[in-house]
Tab-separated table of C-alpha atoms in Angstrom:
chain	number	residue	atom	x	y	z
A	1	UNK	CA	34.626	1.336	9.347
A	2	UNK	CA	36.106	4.766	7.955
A	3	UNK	CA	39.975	3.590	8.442
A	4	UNK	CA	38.389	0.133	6.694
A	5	UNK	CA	37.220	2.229	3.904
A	6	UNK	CA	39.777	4.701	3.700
A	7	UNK	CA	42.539	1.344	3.652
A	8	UNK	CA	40.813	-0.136	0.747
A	9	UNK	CA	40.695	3.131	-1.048
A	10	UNK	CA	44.866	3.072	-0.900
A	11	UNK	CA	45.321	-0.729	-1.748
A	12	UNK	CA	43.094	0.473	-4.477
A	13	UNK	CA	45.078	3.043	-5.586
A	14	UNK	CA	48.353	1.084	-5.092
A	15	UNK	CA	47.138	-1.691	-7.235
A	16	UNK	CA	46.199	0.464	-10.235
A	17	UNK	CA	50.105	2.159	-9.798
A	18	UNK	CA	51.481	-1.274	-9.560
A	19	UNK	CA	49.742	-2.317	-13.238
A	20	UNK	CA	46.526	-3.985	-12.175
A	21	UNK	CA	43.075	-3.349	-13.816
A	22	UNK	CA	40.395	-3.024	-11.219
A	23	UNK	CA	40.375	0.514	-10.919
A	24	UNK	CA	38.682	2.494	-7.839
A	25	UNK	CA	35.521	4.172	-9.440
A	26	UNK	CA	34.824	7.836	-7.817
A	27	UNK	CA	32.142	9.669	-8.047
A	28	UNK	CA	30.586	13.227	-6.576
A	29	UNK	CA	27.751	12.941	-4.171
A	30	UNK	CA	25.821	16.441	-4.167
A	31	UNK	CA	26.023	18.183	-0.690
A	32	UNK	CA	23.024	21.099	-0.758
A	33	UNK	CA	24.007	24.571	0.292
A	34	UNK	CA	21.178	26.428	-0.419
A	35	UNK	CA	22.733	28.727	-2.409
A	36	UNK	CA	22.906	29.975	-6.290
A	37	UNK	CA	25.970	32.082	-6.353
A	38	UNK	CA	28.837	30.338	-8.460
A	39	UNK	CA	31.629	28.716	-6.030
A	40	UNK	CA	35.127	29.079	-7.475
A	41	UNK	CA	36.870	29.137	-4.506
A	42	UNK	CA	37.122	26.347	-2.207
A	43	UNK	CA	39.209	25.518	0.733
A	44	UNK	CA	39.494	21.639	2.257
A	45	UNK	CA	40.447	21.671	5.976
A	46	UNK	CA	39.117	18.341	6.683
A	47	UNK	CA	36.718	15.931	6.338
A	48	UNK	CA	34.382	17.887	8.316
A	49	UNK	CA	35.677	21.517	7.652
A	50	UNK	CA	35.407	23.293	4.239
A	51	UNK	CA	34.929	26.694	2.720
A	52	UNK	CA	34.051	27.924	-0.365
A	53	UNK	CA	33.435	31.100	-2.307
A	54	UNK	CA	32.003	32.797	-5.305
A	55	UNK	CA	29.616	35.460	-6.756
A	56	UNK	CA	27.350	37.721	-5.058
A	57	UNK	CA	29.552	38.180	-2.086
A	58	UNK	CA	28.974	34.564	-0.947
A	59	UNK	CA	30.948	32.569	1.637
A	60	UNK	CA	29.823	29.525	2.768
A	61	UNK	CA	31.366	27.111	5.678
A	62	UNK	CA	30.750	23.723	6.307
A	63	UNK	CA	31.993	22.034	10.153
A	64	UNK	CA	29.637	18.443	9.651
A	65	UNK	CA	31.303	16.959	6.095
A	66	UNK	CA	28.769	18.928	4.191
A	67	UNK	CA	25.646	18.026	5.740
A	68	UNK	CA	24.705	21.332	6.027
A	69	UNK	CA	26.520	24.875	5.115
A	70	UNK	CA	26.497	28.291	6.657
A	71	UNK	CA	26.223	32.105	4.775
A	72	UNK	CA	29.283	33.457	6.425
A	73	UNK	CA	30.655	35.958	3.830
A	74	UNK	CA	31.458	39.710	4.859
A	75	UNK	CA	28.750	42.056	4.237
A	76	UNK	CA	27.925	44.429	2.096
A	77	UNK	CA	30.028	42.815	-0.815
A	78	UNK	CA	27.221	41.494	-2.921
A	79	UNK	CA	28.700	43.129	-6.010
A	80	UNK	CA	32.155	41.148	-5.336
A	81	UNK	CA	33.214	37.852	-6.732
A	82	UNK	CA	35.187	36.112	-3.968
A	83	UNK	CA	37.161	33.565	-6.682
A	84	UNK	CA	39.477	31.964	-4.004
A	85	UNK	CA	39.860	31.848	-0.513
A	86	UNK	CA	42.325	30.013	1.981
A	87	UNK	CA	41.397	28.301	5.019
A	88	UNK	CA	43.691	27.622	7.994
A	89	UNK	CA	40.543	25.977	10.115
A	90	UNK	CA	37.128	26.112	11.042
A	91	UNK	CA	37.643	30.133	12.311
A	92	UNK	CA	40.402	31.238	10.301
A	93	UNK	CA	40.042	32.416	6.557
A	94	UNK	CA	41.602	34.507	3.877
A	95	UNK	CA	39.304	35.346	0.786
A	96	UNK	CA	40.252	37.190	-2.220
A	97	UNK	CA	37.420	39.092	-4.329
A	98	UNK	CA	39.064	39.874	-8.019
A	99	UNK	CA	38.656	42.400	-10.799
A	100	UNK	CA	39.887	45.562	-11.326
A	101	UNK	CA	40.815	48.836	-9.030
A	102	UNK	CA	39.053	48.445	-5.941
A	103	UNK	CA	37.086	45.690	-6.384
A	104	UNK	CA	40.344	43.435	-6.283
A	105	UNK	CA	40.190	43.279	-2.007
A	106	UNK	CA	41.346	41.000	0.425
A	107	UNK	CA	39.138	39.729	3.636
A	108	UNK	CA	40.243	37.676	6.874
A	109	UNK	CA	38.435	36.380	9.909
A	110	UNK	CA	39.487	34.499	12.885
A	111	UNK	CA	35.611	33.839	14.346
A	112	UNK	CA	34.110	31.376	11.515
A	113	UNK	CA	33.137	34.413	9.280
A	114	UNK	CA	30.996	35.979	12.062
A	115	UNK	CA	33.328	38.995	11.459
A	116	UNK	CA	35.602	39.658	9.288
A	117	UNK	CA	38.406	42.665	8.297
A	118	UNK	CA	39.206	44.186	4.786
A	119	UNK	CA	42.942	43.828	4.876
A	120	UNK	CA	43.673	44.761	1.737
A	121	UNK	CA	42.051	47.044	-0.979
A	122	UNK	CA	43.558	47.727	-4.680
A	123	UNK	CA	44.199	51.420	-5.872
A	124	UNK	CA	45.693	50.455	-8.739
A	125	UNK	CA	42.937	50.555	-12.227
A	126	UNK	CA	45.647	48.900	-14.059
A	127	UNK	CA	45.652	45.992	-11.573
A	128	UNK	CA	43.629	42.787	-11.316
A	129	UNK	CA	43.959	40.420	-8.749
A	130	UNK	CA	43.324	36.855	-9.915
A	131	UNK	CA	44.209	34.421	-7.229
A	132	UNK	CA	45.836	33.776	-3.681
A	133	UNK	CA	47.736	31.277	-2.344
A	134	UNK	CA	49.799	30.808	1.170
A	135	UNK	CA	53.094	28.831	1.385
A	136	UNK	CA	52.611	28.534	5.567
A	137	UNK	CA	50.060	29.933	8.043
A	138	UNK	CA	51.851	33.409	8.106
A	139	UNK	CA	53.336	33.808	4.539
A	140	UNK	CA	50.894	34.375	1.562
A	141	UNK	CA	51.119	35.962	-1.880
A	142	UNK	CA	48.491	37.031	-4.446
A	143	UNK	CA	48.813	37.491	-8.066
A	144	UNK	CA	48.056	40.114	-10.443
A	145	UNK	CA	47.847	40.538	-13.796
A	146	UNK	CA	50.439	42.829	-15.372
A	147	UNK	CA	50.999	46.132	-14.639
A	148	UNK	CA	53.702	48.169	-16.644
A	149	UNK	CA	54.671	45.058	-18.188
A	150	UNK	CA	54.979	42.757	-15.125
A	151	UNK	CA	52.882	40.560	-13.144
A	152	UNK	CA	52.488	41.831	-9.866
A	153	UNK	CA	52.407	40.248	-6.288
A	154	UNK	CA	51.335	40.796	-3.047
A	155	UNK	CA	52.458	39.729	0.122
A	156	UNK	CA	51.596	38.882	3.710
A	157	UNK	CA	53.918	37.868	6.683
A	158	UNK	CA	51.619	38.122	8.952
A	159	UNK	CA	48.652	35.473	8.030
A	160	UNK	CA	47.159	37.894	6.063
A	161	UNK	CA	47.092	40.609	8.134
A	162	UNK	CA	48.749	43.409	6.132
A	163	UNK	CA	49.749	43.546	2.526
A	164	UNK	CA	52.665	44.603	0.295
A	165	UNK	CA	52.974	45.164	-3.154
A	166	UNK	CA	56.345	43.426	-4.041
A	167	UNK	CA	59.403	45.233	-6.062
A	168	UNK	CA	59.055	43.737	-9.700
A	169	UNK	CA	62.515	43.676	-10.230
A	170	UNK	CA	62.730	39.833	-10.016
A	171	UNK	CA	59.670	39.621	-11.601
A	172	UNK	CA	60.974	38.529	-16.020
A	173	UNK	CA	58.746	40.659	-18.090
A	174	UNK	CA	55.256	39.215	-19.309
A	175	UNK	CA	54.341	38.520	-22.965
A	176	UNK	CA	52.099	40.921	-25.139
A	177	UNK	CA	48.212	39.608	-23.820
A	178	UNK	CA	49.519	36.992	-21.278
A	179	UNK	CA	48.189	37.110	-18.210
A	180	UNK	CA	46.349	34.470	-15.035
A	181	UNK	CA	42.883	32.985	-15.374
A	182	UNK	CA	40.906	33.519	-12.180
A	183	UNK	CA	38.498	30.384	-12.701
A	184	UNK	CA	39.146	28.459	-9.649
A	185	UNK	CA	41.920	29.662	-7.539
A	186	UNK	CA	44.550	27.639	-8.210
A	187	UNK	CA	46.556	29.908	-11.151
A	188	UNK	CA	48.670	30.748	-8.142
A	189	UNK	CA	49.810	27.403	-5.671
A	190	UNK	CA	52.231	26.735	-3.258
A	191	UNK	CA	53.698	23.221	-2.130
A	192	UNK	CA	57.058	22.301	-0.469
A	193	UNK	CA	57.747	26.302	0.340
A	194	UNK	CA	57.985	26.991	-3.610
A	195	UNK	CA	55.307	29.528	-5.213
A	196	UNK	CA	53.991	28.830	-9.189
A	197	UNK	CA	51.479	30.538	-11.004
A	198	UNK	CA	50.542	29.700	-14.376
A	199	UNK	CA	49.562	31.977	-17.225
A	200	UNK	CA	47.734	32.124	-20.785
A	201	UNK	CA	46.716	34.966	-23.434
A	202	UNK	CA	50.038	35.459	-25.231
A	203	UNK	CA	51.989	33.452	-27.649
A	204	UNK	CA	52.963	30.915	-24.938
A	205	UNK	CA	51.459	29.678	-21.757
A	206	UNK	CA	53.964	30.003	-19.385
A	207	UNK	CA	54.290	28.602	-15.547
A	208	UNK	CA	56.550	31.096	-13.001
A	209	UNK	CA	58.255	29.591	-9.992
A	210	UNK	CA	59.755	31.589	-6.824
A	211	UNK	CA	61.793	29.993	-4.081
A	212	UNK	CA	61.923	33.070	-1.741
A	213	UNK	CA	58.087	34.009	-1.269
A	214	UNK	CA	57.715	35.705	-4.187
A	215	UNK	CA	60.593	37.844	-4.458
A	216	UNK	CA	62.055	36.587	-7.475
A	217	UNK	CA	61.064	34.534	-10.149
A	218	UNK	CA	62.069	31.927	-13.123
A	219	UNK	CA	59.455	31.261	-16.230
A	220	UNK	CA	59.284	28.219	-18.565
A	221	UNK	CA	57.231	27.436	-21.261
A	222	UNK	CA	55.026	24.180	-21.537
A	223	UNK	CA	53.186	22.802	-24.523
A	224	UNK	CA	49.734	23.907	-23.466
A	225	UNK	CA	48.015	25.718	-26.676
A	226	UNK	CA	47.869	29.530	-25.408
A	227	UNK	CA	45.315	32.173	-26.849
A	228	UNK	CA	43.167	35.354	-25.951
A	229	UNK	CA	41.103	32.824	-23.532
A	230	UNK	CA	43.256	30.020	-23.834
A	231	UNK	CA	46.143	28.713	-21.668
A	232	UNK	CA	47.056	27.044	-18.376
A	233	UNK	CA	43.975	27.498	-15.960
A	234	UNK	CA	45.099	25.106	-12.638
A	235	UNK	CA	48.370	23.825	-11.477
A	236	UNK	CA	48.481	21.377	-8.375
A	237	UNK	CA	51.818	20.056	-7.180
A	238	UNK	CA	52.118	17.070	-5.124
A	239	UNK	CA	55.386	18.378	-3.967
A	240	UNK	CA	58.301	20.988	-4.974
A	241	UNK	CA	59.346	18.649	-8.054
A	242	UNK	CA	56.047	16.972	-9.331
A	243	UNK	CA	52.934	18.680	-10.498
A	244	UNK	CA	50.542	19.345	-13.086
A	245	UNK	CA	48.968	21.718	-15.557
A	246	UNK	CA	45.354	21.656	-16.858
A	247	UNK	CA	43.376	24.189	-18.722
A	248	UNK	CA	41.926	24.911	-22.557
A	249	UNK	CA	39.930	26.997	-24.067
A	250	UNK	CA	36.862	28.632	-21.731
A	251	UNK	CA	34.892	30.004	-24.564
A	252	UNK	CA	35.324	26.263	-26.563
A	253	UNK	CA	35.302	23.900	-23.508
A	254	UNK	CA	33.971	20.733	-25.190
A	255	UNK	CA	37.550	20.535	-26.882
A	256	UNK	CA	40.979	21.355	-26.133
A	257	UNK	CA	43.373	19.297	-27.373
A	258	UNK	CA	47.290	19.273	-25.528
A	259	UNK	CA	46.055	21.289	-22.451
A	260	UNK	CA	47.184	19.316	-20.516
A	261	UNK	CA	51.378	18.530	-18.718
A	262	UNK	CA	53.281	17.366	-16.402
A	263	UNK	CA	56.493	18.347	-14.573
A	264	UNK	CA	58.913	16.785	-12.458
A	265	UNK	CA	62.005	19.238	-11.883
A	266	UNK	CA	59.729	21.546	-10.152
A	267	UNK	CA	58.183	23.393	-12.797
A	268	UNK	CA	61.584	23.823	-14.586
A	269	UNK	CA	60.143	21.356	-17.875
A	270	UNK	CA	57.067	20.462	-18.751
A	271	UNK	CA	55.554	17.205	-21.139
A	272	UNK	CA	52.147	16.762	-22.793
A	273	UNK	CA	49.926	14.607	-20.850
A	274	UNK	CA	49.756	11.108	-23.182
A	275	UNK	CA	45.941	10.619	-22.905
A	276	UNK	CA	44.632	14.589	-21.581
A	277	UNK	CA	40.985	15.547	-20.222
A	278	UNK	CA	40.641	16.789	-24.120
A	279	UNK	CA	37.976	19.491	-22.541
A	280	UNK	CA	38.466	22.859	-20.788
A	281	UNK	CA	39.905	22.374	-17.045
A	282	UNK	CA	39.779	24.728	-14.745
A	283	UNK	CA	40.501	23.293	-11.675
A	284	UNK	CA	42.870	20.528	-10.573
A	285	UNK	CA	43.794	18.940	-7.254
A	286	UNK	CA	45.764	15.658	-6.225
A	287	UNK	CA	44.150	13.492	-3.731
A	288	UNK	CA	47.409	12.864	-1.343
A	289	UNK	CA	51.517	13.019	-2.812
A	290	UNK	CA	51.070	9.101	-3.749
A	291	UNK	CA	48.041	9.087	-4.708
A	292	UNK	CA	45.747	9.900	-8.065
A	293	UNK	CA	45.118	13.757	-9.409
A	294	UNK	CA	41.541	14.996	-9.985
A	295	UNK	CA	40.878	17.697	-12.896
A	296	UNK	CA	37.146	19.284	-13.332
A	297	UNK	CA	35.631	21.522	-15.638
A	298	UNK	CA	32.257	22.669	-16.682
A	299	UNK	CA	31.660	19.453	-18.696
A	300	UNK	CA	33.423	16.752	-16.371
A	301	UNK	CA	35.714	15.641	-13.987
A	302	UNK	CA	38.678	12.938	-14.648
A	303	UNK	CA	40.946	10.990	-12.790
A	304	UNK	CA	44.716	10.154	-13.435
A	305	UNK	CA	46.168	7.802	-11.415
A	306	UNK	CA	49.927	8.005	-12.901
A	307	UNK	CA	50.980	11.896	-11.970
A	308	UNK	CA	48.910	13.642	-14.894
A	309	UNK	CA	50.121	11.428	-17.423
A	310	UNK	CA	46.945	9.709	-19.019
A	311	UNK	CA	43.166	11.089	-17.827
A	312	UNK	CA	39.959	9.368	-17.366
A	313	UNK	CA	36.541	11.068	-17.648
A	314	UNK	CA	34.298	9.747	-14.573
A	315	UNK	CA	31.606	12.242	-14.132
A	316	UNK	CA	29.843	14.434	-16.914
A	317	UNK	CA	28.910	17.369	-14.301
A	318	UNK	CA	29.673	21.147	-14.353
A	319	UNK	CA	32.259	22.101	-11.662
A	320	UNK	CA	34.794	25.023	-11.537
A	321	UNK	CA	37.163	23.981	-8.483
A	322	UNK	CA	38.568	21.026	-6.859
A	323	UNK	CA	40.278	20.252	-3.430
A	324	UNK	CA	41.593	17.763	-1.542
A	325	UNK	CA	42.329	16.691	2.355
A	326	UNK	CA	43.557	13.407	1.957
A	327	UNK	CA	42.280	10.116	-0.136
A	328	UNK	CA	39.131	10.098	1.123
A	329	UNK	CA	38.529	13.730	1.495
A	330	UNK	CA	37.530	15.669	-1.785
A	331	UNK	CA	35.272	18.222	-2.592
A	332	UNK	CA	34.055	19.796	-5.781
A	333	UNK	CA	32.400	23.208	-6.638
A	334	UNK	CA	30.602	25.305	-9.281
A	335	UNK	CA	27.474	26.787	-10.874
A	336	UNK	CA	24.314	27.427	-9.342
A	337	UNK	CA	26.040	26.563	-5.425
A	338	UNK	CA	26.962	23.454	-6.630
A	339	UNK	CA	29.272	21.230	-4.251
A	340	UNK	CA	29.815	17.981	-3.874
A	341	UNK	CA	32.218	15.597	-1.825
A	342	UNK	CA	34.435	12.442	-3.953
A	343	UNK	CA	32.797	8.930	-2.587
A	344	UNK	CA	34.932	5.844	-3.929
């Protein structure tokens, strides 16, 4: 029965690409966790395995699909906001608390969160770590917001292990006020061995690309509208060449006209979305490299089912971050422990 549903989801799929009208209709199913911190991090292993991570210190670990979750976040870090974390499998994690000086830290485990190891801990007060992504199982970066007139990254080689702040050298200067919106964990993505992170705050929102794990980078502007709390928020590429940009205005999220794009050179151009979200988006995910791209924010979710290029509102509820495992195998979280898995 699951491969029947999961094969009727893709001839779905295929026959809204291929120009026909009866579209697939999603929609979240509430999973309860028990929980009130606010989940902006989330991590999609599989159907059955998921992690996710927020306020108050809070990591929570699903291994049933969401039928129940487990409290496994490191303790004593109630006062830290865990706003993305990276999941290998059900025992291996990486999360990443932001803000600034120390309370931008790093935290693994290899036991399902019954333990876990501060790896990293920021000395820096000019820095602020916003996000954390890794481009294989040993090699990881994270993402800062200038310092001295650069973004700055860290680095891993090791599965997260140890950390290194990067030279900045390669790193083209940043723009007066720009800097990386922690709302979801996905200003900073990886896909095909390729890093991006995407920026706002300054003149121009900007998206930053790195083919040698974060050593060096390249910077193009898009059309997104970019202001003190406006700019690109998510990015989610399908694969090197073909992704998406979502984001808006956080303190105005019922409108935000142009915030959205698309790429296809890998990052190197970027187009308005024809029909966008036309709310704030902070999160963005796509559901398998053929099939559609999900966007949620605190005042809906949509759909595209042609790369990012025209967006369809198909749930009104508040959600921060989005991820998928395959067609059939997307989650959603938020406000108030809010998560929820995609049923078609």
């Amino acid at each position: 029965m699951r491969k029947a549903s999961m094969a009727a989801v893709s001839i779905g799929v295929l026959a809204v690409s291929a120009g026909f009208t009866n579209t697939p209709s999603p929609s979240w199913e509430l999973s309860p966790t028990d929980s009130t911190a606010r989940l902006r991090g989330l991590s999609v292993v599989s159907a059955s395995t998921v992690w996710a991570s927020g306020s108050l210190g809070t990591v929570l670990r699903t291994v049933n699909g969401g039928r129940t979750w487990s409290s496994v976040g490191p303790p004593d870090t109630s006062a830290l906001q865990f706003r993305d974390i990276e999941a290998f499998d059900a025992r291996r994690a990486v999360a990443l608390s932001i803000g600034p000086g120390e309370d931008s830290r790093v935290y693994r485990t290899v036991d399902g969160g019954r333990s876990w190891t501060e790896t990293f801990r920021n000395t820096d007060p000019a820095a602020f770590y916003d996000c954390l992504t890794f481009l294989d199982e040993r090699h990881g970066l994270a993402l800062s917001d200038p310092v001295d007139g650069k973004f700055r990254i860290l680095a891993t080689s090791d599965a997260g292990r140890s950390w290194s702040v990067l030279p900045t050298r390669g790193m083209p200067p940043a723009l007066d006020g720009e800097f990386a919106f922690a709302a979801s964990g996905t200003c900073l993505v990886a896909a095909g061995g390729r890093a991006y992170f995407a920026t706002g705050g300054g003149a121009t929102a900007r998206v930053f690309r790195s083919d040698d794990l974060g050593h060096t980078w390249r910077v193009s502007d898009t059309p997104v509208p970019s202001g003190p709390s406006a700019g690109i928020y998510s990015l989610a590429f399908r694969d090197r060449d073909h992704g998406v940009a979502v984001g808006g205005d956080s303190v105005l999220p019922a409108t935000a006209p142009d915030a959205a794009a698309v790429t296809r050179d890998g990052g190197r151009t970027w187009a308005p979305a024809a029909r966008e979200p036309g709310e704030y988006r902070s999160g963005s995910a796509w559901m398998t490299k053929l099939g559609p791209v999900l966007a949620v924010g605190p005042t809906g979710s949509d759909i595209s089912f042609d790369g990012g290029r025209h967006w369809s509102l198909f749930d009104p509820g508040s959600f921060d971050a989005v991820e998928c495992a395959g067609l059939a195998v997307c989650y959603a979280s938020g406000e108030q422990g809010r998560i929820a898995r995609l049923r078609w």
